Tab-separated table of C-alpha atoms and ligand atoms in Angstrom:
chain	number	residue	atom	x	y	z
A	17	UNK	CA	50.568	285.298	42.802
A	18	UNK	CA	52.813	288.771	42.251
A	19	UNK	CA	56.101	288.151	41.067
A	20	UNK	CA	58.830	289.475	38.636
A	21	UNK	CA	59.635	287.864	35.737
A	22	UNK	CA	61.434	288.142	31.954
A	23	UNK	CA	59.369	287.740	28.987
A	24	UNK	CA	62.367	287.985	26.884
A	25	UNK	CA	66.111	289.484	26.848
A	26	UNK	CA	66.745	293.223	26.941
A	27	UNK	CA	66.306	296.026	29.406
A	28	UNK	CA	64.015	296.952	31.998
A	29	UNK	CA	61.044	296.645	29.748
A	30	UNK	CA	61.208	292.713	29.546
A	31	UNK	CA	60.966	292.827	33.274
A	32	UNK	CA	57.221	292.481	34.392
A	33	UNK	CA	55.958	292.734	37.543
A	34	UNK	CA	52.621	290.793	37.330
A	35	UNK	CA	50.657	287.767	38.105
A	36	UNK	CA	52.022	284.168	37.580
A	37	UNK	CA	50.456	280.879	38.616
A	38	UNK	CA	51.432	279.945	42.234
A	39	UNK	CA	53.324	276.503	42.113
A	40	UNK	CA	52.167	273.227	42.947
A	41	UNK	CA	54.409	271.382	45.773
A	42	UNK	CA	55.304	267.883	44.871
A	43	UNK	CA	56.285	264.849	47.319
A	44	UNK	CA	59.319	266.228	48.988
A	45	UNK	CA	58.994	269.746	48.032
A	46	UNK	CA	58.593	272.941	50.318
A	47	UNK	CA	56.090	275.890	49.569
A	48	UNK	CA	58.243	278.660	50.887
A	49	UNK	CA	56.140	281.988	51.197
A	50	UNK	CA	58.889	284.622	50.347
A	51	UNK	CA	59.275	287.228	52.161
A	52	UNK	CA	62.830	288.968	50.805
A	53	UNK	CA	64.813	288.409	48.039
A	54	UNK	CA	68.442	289.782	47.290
A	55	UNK	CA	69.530	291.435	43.638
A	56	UNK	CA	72.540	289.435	42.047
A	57	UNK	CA	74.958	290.268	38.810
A	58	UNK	CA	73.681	287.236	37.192
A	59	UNK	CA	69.743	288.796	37.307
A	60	UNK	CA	71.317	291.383	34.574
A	61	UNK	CA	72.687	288.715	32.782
A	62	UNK	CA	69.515	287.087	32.571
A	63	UNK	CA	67.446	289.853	31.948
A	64	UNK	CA	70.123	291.273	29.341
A	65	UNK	CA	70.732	288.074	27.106
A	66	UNK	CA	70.061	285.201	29.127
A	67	UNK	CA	73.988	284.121	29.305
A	68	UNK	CA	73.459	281.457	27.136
A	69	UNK	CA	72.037	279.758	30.463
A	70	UNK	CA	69.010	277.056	29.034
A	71	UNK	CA	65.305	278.678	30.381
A	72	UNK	CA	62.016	279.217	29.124
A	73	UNK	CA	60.225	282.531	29.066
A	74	UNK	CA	58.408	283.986	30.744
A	75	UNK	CA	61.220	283.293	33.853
A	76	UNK	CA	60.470	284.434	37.293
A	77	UNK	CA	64.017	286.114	38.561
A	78	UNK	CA	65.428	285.966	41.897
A	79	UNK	CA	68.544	283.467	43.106
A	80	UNK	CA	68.514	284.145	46.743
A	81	UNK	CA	65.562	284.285	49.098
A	82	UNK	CA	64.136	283.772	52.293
A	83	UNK	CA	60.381	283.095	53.640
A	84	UNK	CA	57.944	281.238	55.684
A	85	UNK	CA	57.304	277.746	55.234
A	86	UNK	CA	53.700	277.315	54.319
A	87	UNK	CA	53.576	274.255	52.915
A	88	UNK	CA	55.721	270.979	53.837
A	89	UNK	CA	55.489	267.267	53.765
A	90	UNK	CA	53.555	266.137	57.127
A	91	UNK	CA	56.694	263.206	57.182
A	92	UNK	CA	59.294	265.762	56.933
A	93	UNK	CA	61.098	266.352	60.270
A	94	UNK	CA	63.180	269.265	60.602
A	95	UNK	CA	61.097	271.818	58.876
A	96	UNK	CA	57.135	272.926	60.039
A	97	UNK	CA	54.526	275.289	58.387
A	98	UNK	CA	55.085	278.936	59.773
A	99	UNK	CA	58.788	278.185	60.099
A	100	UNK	CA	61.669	281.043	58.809
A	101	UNK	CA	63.310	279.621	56.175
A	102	UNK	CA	66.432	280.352	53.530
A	103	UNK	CA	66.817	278.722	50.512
A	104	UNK	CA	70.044	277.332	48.633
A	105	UNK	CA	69.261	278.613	45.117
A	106	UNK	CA	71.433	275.063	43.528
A	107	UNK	CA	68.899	272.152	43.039
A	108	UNK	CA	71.472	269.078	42.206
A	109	UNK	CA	70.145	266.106	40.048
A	110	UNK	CA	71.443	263.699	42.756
A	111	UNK	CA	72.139	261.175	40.380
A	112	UNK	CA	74.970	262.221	38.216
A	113	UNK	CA	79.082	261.136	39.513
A	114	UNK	CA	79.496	264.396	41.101
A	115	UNK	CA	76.324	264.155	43.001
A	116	UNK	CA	77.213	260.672	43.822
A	117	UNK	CA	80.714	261.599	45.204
A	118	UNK	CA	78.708	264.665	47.263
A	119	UNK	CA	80.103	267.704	45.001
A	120	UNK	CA	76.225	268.810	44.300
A	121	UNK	CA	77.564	272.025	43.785
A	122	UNK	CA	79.563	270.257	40.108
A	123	UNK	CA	76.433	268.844	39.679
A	124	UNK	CA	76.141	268.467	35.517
A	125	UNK	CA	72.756	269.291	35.246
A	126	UNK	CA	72.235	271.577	38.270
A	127	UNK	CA	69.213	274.137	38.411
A	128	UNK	CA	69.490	277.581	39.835
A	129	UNK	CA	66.685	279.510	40.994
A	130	UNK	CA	66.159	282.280	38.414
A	131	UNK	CA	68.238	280.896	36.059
A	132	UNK	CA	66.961	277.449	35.083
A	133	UNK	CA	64.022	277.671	37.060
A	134	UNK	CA	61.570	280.264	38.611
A	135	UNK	CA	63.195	282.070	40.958
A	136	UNK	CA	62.363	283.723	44.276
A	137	UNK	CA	61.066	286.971	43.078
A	138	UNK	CA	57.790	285.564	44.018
A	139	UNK	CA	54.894	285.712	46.290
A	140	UNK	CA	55.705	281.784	46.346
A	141	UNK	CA	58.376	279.209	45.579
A	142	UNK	CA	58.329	275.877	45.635
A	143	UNK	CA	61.939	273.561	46.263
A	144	UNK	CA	63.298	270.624	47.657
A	145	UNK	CA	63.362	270.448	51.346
A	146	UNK	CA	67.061	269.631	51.243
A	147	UNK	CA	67.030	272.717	49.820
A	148	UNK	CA	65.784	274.710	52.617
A	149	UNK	CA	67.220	275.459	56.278
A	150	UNK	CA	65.908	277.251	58.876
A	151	UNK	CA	66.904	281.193	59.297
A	152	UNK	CA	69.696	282.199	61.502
A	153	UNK	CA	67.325	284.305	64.251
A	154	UNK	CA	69.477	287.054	64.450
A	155	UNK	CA	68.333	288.417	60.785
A	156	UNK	CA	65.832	290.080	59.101
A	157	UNK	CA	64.602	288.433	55.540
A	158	UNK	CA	66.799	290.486	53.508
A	159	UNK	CA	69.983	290.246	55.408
A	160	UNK	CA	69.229	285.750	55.836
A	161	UNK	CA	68.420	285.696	51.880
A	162	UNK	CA	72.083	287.425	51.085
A	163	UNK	CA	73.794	284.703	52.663
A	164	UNK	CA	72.717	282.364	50.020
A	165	UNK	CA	74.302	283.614	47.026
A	166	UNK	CA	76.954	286.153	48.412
A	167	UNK	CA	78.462	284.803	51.548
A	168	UNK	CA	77.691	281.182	50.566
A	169	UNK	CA	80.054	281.990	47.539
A	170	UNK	CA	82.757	283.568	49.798
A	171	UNK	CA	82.472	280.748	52.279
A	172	UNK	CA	83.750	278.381	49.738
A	173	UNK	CA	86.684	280.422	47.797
A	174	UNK	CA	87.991	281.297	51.538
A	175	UNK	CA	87.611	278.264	53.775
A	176	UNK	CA	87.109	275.334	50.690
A	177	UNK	CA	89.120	276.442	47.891
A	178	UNK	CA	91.782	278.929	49.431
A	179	UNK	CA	91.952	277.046	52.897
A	180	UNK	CA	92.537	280.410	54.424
A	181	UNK	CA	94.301	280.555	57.987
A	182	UNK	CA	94.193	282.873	60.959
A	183	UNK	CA	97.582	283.636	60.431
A	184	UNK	CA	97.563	284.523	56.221
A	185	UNK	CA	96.607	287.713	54.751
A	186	UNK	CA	93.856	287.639	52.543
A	187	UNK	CA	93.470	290.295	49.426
A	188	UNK	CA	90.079	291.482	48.667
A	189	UNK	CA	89.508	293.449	45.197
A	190	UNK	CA	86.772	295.509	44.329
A	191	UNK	CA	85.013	296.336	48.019
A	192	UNK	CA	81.703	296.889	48.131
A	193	UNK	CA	80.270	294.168	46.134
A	194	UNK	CA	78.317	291.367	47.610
A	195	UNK	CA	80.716	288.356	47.052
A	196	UNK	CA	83.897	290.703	48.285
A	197	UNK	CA	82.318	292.393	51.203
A	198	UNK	CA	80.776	288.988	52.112
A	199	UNK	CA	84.882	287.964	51.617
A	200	UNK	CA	85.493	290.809	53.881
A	201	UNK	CA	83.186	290.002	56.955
A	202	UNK	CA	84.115	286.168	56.824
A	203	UNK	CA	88.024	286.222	56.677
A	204	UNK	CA	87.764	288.914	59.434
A	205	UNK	CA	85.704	286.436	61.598
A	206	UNK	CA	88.485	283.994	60.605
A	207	UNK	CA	90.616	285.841	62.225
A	208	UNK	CA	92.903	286.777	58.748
A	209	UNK	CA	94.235	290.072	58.101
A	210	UNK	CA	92.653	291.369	54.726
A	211	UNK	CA	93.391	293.853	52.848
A	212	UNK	CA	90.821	295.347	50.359
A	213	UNK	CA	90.581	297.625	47.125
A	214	UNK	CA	88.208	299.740	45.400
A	215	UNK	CA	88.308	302.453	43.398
A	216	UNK	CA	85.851	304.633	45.636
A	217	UNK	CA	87.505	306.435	48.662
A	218	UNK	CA	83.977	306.390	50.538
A	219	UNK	CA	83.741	302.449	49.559
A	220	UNK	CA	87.149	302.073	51.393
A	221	UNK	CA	86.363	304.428	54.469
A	222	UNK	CA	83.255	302.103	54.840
A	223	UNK	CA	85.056	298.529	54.766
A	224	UNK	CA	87.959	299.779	57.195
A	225	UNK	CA	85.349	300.473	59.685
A	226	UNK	CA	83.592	297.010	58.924
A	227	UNK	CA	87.071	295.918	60.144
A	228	UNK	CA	89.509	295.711	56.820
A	229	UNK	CA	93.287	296.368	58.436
A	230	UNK	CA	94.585	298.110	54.913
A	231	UNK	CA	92.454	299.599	51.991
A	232	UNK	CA	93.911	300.603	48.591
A	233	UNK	CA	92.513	302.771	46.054
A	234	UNK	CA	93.109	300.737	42.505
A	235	UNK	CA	92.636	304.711	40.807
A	236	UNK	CA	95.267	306.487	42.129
A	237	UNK	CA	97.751	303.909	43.902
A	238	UNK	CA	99.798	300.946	42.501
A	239	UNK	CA	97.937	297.773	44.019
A	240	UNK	CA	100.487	295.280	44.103
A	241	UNK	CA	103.144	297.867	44.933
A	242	UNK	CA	101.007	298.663	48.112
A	243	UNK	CA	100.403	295.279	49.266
A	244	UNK	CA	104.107	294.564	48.782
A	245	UNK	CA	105.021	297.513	51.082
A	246	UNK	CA	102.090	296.289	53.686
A	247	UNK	CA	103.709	292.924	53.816
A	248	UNK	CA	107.441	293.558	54.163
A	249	UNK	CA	108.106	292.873	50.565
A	250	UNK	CA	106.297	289.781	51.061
A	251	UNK	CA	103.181	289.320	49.040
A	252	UNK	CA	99.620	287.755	50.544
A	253	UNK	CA	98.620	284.811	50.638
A	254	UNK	CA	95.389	284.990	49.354
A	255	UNK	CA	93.762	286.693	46.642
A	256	UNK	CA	89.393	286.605	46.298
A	257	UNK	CA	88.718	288.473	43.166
A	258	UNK	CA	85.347	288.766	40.879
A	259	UNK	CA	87.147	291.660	38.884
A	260	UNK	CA	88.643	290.321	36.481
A	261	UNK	CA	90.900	291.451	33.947
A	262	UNK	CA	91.334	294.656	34.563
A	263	UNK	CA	92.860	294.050	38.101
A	264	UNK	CA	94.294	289.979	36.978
A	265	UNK	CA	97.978	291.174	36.815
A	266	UNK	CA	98.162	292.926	39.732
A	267	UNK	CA	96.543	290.380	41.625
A	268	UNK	CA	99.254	287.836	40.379
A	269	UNK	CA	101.883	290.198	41.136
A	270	UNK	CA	100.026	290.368	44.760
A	271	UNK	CA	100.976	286.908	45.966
A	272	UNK	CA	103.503	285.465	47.719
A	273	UNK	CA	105.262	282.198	46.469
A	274	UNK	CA	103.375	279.703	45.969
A	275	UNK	CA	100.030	281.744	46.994
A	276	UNK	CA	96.177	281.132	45.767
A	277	UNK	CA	94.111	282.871	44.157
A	278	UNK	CA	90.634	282.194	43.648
A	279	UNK	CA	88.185	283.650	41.106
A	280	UNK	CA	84.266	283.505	41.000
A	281	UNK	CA	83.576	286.332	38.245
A	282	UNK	CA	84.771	288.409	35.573
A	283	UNK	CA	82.972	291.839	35.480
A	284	UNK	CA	85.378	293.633	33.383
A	285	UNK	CA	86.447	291.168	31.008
A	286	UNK	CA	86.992	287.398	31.208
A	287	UNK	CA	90.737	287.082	29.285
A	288	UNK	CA	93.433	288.753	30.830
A	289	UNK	CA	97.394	287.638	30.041
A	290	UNK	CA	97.133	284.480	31.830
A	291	UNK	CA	101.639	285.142	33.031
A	292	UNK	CA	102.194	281.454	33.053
A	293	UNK	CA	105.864	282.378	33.737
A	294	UNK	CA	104.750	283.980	36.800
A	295	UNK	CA	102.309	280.943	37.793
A	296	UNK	CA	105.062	278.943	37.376
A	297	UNK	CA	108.073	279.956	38.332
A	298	UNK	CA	106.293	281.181	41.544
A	299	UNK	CA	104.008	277.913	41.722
A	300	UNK	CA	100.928	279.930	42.484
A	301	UNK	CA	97.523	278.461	42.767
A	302	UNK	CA	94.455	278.986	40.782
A	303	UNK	CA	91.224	278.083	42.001
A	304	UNK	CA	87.930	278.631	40.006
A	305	UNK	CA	84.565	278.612	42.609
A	306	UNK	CA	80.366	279.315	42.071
A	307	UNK	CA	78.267	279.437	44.846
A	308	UNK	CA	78.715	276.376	47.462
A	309	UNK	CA	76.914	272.841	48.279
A	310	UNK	CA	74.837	272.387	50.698
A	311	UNK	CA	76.887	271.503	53.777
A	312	UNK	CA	79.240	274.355	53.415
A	313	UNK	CA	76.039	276.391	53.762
A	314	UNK	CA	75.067	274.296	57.099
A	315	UNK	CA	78.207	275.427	58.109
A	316	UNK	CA	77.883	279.258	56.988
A	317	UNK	CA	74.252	279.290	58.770
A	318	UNK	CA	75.470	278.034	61.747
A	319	UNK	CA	78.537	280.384	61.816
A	320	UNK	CA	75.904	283.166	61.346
A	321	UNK	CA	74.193	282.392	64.490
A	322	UNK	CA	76.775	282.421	66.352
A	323	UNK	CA	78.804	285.188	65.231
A	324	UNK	CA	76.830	287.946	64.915
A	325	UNK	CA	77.654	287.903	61.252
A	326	UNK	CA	75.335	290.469	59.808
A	327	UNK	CA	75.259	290.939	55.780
A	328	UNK	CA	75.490	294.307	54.843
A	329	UNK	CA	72.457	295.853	52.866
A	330	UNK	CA	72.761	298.730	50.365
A	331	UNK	CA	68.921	299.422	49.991
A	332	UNK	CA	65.965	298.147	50.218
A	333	UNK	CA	62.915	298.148	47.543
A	334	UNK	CA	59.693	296.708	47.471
A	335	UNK	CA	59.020	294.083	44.492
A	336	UNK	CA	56.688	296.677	42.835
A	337	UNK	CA	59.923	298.649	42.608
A	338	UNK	CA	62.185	296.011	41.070
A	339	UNK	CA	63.073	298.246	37.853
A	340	UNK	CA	64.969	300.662	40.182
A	341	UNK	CA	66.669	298.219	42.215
A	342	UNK	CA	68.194	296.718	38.962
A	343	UNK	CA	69.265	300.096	37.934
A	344	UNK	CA	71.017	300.677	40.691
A	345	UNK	CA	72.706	297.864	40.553
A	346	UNK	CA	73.226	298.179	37.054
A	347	UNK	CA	75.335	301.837	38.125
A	348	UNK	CA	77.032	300.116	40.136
A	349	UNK	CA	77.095	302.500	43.375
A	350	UNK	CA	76.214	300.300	46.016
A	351	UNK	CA	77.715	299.245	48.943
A	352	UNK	CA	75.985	295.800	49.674
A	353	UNK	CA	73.266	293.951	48.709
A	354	UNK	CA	69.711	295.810	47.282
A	355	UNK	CA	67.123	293.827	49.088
A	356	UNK	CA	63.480	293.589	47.481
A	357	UNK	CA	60.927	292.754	50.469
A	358	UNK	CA	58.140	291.014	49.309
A	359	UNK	CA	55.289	291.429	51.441
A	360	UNK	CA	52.642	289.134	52.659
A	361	UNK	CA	49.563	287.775	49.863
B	415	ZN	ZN1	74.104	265.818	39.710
């Protein structure tokens, strides 16, 4: 079958688009034919070192995905052959006390997709059934296969972690990208007020008309001097960030007593001045969050169909054309998710 895959750590050129073996299904498993896949941050990582994260070369890439179900256990009742599917890239031992206690997504020995196992830049993937759901109709491939990184993600720092309310104001840095716009669209359907930053004017134009009440440029305005004069001196009273340290102290200076603030990345730099004084003294809440388990994205897919909650794609590229999809994601630029479509063997 065609699919992308590393043969080592580097650039581009350990990224091959060939031929790999199509996988065998085992008892319980699901041959999903894959129609769309979504680009993630952590597909640089493991194309540029790995991230320390234990695989074995050659790797097929790909977290997210979505497909046909062409292959399925004839005893298995809620999925069929020729069935839409999207997958939840986390496969959970089952076994282990977090497992046990139904926090898959702690699991100590959990396999992602593309990370400790081929991924869904494939003609073909094979995964548990508990693994896959049916699509939300509304979607096309792409948009159903962001849900399971990005807005899965989101889901849980909002709704889990945060325990976001209509009422609360939620910040948003660094608009544009998939976990924050994903952030974006879900707090809004919430019913929160959000506020969101970027450091691109046309970024911000674009997520006020998605439905963001306030947007501040982090270039050329103070951020927590902003949000203080858009809340009455008040602060918010929650922050979703995947920024990192170059925006860490003004998100802390963003919250109101005894706020949260949850993190899920560190793109510029992972050890900022941690301002225990102000964590403290304020009694704000930190929250760490990756991706989500499996019933919080039941809950996202069923929120989906009924919402008309759309995720937003950048571009779209087909798998032959994988090197300049990761470029662009590489620069940067996008607003969104790239899509690769993966057409049919
Ligand atoms: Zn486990």
């Amino acid at each position: 079958m065609k699919a992308v895959f590393i043969t080592g750590h580097g650039g581009n050129e350990v990224v091959e688009i060939g031929e790999r073996p199509r996988p065998a299904r085992g008892p319980g498993e699901v041959l999903v034919r894959m129609r769309a896949a979504t680009l993630n941050r952590v597909d640089l990582y493991m194309r540029d070192s790995g991230a320390g994260i234990t695989h074995r070369l050659p790797q097929i890439m790909g977290l997210d995905g979505a497909g046909i179900v062409e292959e399925v256990d004839a005893s298995e009742t809620s999925l069929s052959p020729g069935q839409r599917v999207v997958v939840h890239p986390g496969i959970a031992c089952g076994r282990c006390e977090f497992c046990q206690r139904g926090e898959g997504v702690l699991c100590t020995s959990i396999q992602y997709l593309g990370e400790h196992r081929d991924g869904t830049l494939a003609e073909y993937v094979c995964l548990p059934a508990t693994n896959v759901f049916p699509m939300p109709e509304s979607l096309d491939f792409a948009e159903a296969a962001a849900l399971g990184v990005n807005h899965l993600t989101a889901w849980r720092m909002l709704f889990t972690k945060a325990q976001l309310k209509p009422w609360e104001t939620v910040l948003i840095f660094g608009i544009g990208g998939g976990v924050s716009l994903a952030a974006l669209q879900l707090a809004k359907l919430a019913g929160s007020r959000a506020i969101v930053t970027s450091r691109d004017d046309p970024k911000l134009q674009r997520a006020l008309a998605m439905g963001a009440d306030h947007a501040i440029n982090g270039t050329t305005q103070d951020v927590a001097r902003e949000v203080m004069a858009l809340t009455g001196g008040r602060g918010v009273d929650v922050v979703i960030e995947n920024v990192g340290q170059a925006v860490w102290s003004s998100a802390l200076k963003s919250l109101v007593r005894g706020g949260r603030i949850v993190t899920c990345g560190a793109t510029t730099g992972d050890q900022p001045p941690a301002d225990l004084r102000r964590i403290f003294i304020r009694q704000l809440q930190l929250f760490g969050s990756t991706l989500g388990d499996l019933d919080e994205f039941r809950h996202l897919l069923a929120l989906t169909g009924r919402a008309a909650l759309r995720p937003v794609i950048d571009s779209r590229y087909p798998l032959g054309d994988v090197h300049a999809a990761l470029d662009r994601l590489e620069a940067g630029s996008q607003f969104g998710k790239i899509a690769i479509t993966i057409d049919e063997p």
